[in-house]
Amino acid sequence: MSNDMVLQKLEGGLLTITMNRPERKNALNPDMVRGLVEAARRAADDPEVRAVLFKGAGGSFCVGGDVKSMAEGRAPLPFEQKLANLRRGMEVSRILHQMPKPVVAQLDGAAAGAGLSMALSCDLRIASESCKITTAFAKVGFSGDYGGTYFLTQLLGSARARELYLMSPVLTAKEAHAIGMVTKVVPDAEIDAAAHELALSLAQGPSIALGFIKRNINNAEHLALEDCFDGEAIHHTRCGDTADHKEAATAFVEKRKPAFRGE
């Protein structure tokens, strides 16, 4: 289904998903949310997709929900309908977090509210120096959505998550990096190239092994130690039967860079 608010480009195993409402700093509206869920499902299901780059158009990632639209006071929906609509949209964060493919978020301009929540659902976050990062929800009278409280608590611990949600400070990219919210910070002029290079390197990596690594880490968030050990053993053994493992071993002996095919 065509959706001009969410652009998709697949090249070299890398699917770039771009939020495309630059005039609103990529604020979420219903059409964009539907497009994001569709794009995330495509990324998870398409065997040609080996990694994902998630970004926003116009020099900004995403400022969260379209507060201006909310304030216009459209005809209210019943509670059950609003709940169902929100829960469907939040699937984008779950899919990006759980899919067995690495996801890189490119943060520039601003990452706020649900935009930050979606970024936190990704595996890696690379930010431009001028990017501003904030949970934002408390400032507009909301408690949070799109999994932000879960991901931030898992990433930084409950004490830091409480601080960032209850006080809602606006962090610079360097401040976010210092506390572990951001993987890497680069100059503004380099953000497009740096994020694409990182995501493409993952798309060209040993895809099966990367998927199992992601699953092992996700398992560690909620499974007992013995269950995590079982998972690691199963996944490690399966990796040993892949063509990528054999290629890596051969390349090591031959002292060259391996050429992974995701097989």
PDB file of N, CA and C in Angstrom, residues 47-48 50 203-209 238-248 259-263:
ATOM      1  N   PRO A  47      12.518 -11.485   3.322  1.00  0.00           N
ATOM      2  CA  PRO A  47      13.839 -12.113   3.448  1.00  0.00           C
ATOM      3  C   PRO A  47      14.948 -11.310   2.780  1.00  0.00           C
ATOM      4  N   GLU A  48      14.607 -10.378   1.908  1.00  0.00           N
ATOM      5  CA  GLU A  48      15.613  -9.534   1.270  1.00  0.00           C
ATOM      6  C   GLU A  48      16.138  -8.452   2.212  1.00  0.00           C
ATOM      7  N   ARG A  50      17.916  -7.290   5.422  1.00  0.00           N
ATOM      8  CA  ARG A  50      18.863  -7.848   6.395  1.00  0.00           C
ATOM      9  C   ARG A  50      19.159  -6.875   7.540  1.00  0.00           C
ATOM     10  N   ALA A 203      23.784  -4.755   7.520  1.00  0.00           N
ATOM     11  CA  ALA A 203      23.097  -5.473   6.445  1.00  0.00           C
ATOM     12  C   ALA A 203      24.037  -6.412   5.709  1.00  0.00           C
ATOM     13  N   GLN A 204      25.322  -6.079   5.693  1.00  0.00           N
ATOM     14  CA  GLN A 204      26.308  -6.907   5.004  1.00  0.00           C
ATOM     15  C   GLN A 204      26.981  -7.910   5.939  1.00  0.00           C
ATOM     16  N   GLY A 205      26.518  -7.981   7.176  1.00  0.00           N
ATOM     17  CA  GLY A 205      27.095  -8.884   8.158  1.00  0.00           C
ATOM     18  C   GLY A 205      26.470 -10.265   8.124  1.00  0.00           C
ATOM     19  N   PRO A 206      26.839 -11.123   9.072  1.00  0.00           N
ATOM     20  CA  PRO A 206      26.276 -12.481   9.153  1.00  0.00           C
ATOM     21  C   PRO A 206      24.856 -12.433   9.725  1.00  0.00           C
ATOM     22  N   SER A 207      23.874 -12.289   8.872  1.00  0.00           N
ATOM     23  CA  SER A 207      22.509 -11.955   9.286  1.00  0.00           C
ATOM     24  C   SER A 207      21.902 -12.942  10.275  1.00  0.00           C
ATOM     25  N   ILE A 208      22.139 -14.223  10.049  1.00  0.00           N
ATOM     26  CA  ILE A 208      21.562 -15.224  10.955  1.00  0.00           C
ATOM     27  C   ILE A 208      22.146 -15.062  12.352  1.00  0.00           C
ATOM     28  N   ALA A 209      23.451 -14.887  12.433  1.00  0.00           N
ATOM     29  CA  ALA A 209      24.099 -14.710  13.736  1.00  0.00           C
ATOM     30  C   ALA A 209      23.639 -13.417  14.405  1.00  0.00           C
ATOM     31  N   ARG A 238      23.220 -23.574  15.907  1.00  0.00           N
ATOM     32  CA  ARG A 238      22.624 -23.333  14.582  1.00  0.00           C
ATOM     33  C   ARG A 238      23.538 -22.463  13.727  1.00  0.00           C
ATOM     34  N   CYS A 239      24.171 -21.466  14.339  1.00  0.00           N
ATOM     35  CA  CYS A 239      25.092 -20.617  13.588  1.00  0.00           C
ATOM     36  C   CYS A 239      26.249 -21.436  13.009  1.00  0.00           C
ATOM     37  N   GLY A 240      26.663 -22.461  13.748  1.00  0.00           N
ATOM     38  CA  GLY A 240      27.772 -23.280  13.276  1.00  0.00           C
ATOM     39  C   GLY A 240      27.490 -24.008  11.987  1.00  0.00           C
ATOM     40  N   ASP A 241      26.209 -24.173  11.649  1.00  0.00           N
ATOM     41  CA  ASP A 241      25.836 -24.866  10.413  1.00  0.00           C
ATOM     42  C   ASP A 241      25.593 -23.918   9.240  1.00  0.00           C
ATOM     43  N   THR A 242      25.785 -22.609   9.458  1.00  0.00           N
ATOM     44  CA  THR A 242      25.484 -21.651   8.395  1.00  0.00           C
ATOM     45  C   THR A 242      26.663 -21.471   7.447  1.00  0.00           C
ATOM     46  N   ALA A 243      26.329 -21.061   6.220  1.00  0.00           N
ATOM     47  CA  ALA A 243      27.373 -20.744   5.240  1.00  0.00           C
ATOM     48  C   ALA A 243      28.196 -19.548   5.694  1.00  0.00           C
ATOM     49  N   ASP A 244      27.559 -18.606   6.390  1.00  0.00           N
ATOM     50  CA  ASP A 244      28.291 -17.428   6.861  1.00  0.00           C
ATOM     51  C   ASP A 244      29.380 -17.808   7.860  1.00  0.00           C
ATOM     52  N   HIS A 245      29.080 -18.756   8.755  1.00  0.00           N
ATOM     53  CA  HIS A 245      30.109 -19.189   9.701  1.00  0.00           C
ATOM     54  C   HIS A 245      31.275 -19.845   8.969  1.00  0.00           C
ATOM     55  N   LYS A 246      30.949 -20.679   8.016  1.00  0.00           N
ATOM     56  CA  LYS A 246      32.009 -21.346   7.254  1.00  0.00           C
ATOM     57  C   LYS A 246      32.847 -20.330   6.489  1.00  0.00           C
ATOM     58  N   GLU A 247      32.193 -19.319   5.919  1.00  0.00           N
ATOM     59  CA  GLU A 247      32.907 -18.266   5.209  1.00  0.00           C
ATOM     60  C   GLU A 247      33.800 -17.477   6.158  1.00  0.00           C
ATOM     61  N   ALA A 248      33.298 -17.178   7.366  1.00  0.00           N
ATOM     62  CA  ALA A 248      34.089 -16.429   8.345  1.00  0.00           C
ATOM     63  C   ALA A 248      35.334 -17.223   8.760  1.00  0.00           C
ATOM     64  N   ALA A 259      33.011 -12.385   3.214  1.00  0.00           N
ATOM     65  CA  ALA A 259      31.916 -11.875   2.388  1.00  0.00           C
ATOM     66  C   ALA A 259      30.647 -12.614   2.783  1.00  0.00           C
ATOM     67  N   PHE A 260      29.875 -12.034   3.687  1.00  0.00           N
ATOM     68  CA  PHE A 260      28.683 -12.686   4.204  1.00  0.00           C
ATOM     69  C   PHE A 260      27.522 -12.552   3.221  1.00  0.00           C
ATOM     70  N   ARG A 261      26.697 -13.606   3.171  1.00  0.00           N
ATOM     71  CA  ARG A 261      25.527 -13.614   2.283  1.00  0.00           C
ATOM     72  C   ARG A 261      24.219 -13.769   3.036  1.00  0.00           C
ATOM     73  N   GLY A 262      24.296 -13.833   4.344  1.00  0.00           N
ATOM     74  CA  GLY A 262      23.076 -13.999   5.121  1.00  0.00           C
ATOM     75  C   GLY A 262      22.512 -15.395   5.041  1.00  0.00           C
ATOM     76  N   GLU A 263      23.391 -16.384   4.871  1.00  0.00           N
ATOM     77  CA  GLU A 263      22.938 -17.776   4.683  1.00  0.00           C
ATOM     78  C   GLU A 263      23.632 -18.694   5.682  1.00  0.00           C
TER      79      GLU A 263
END
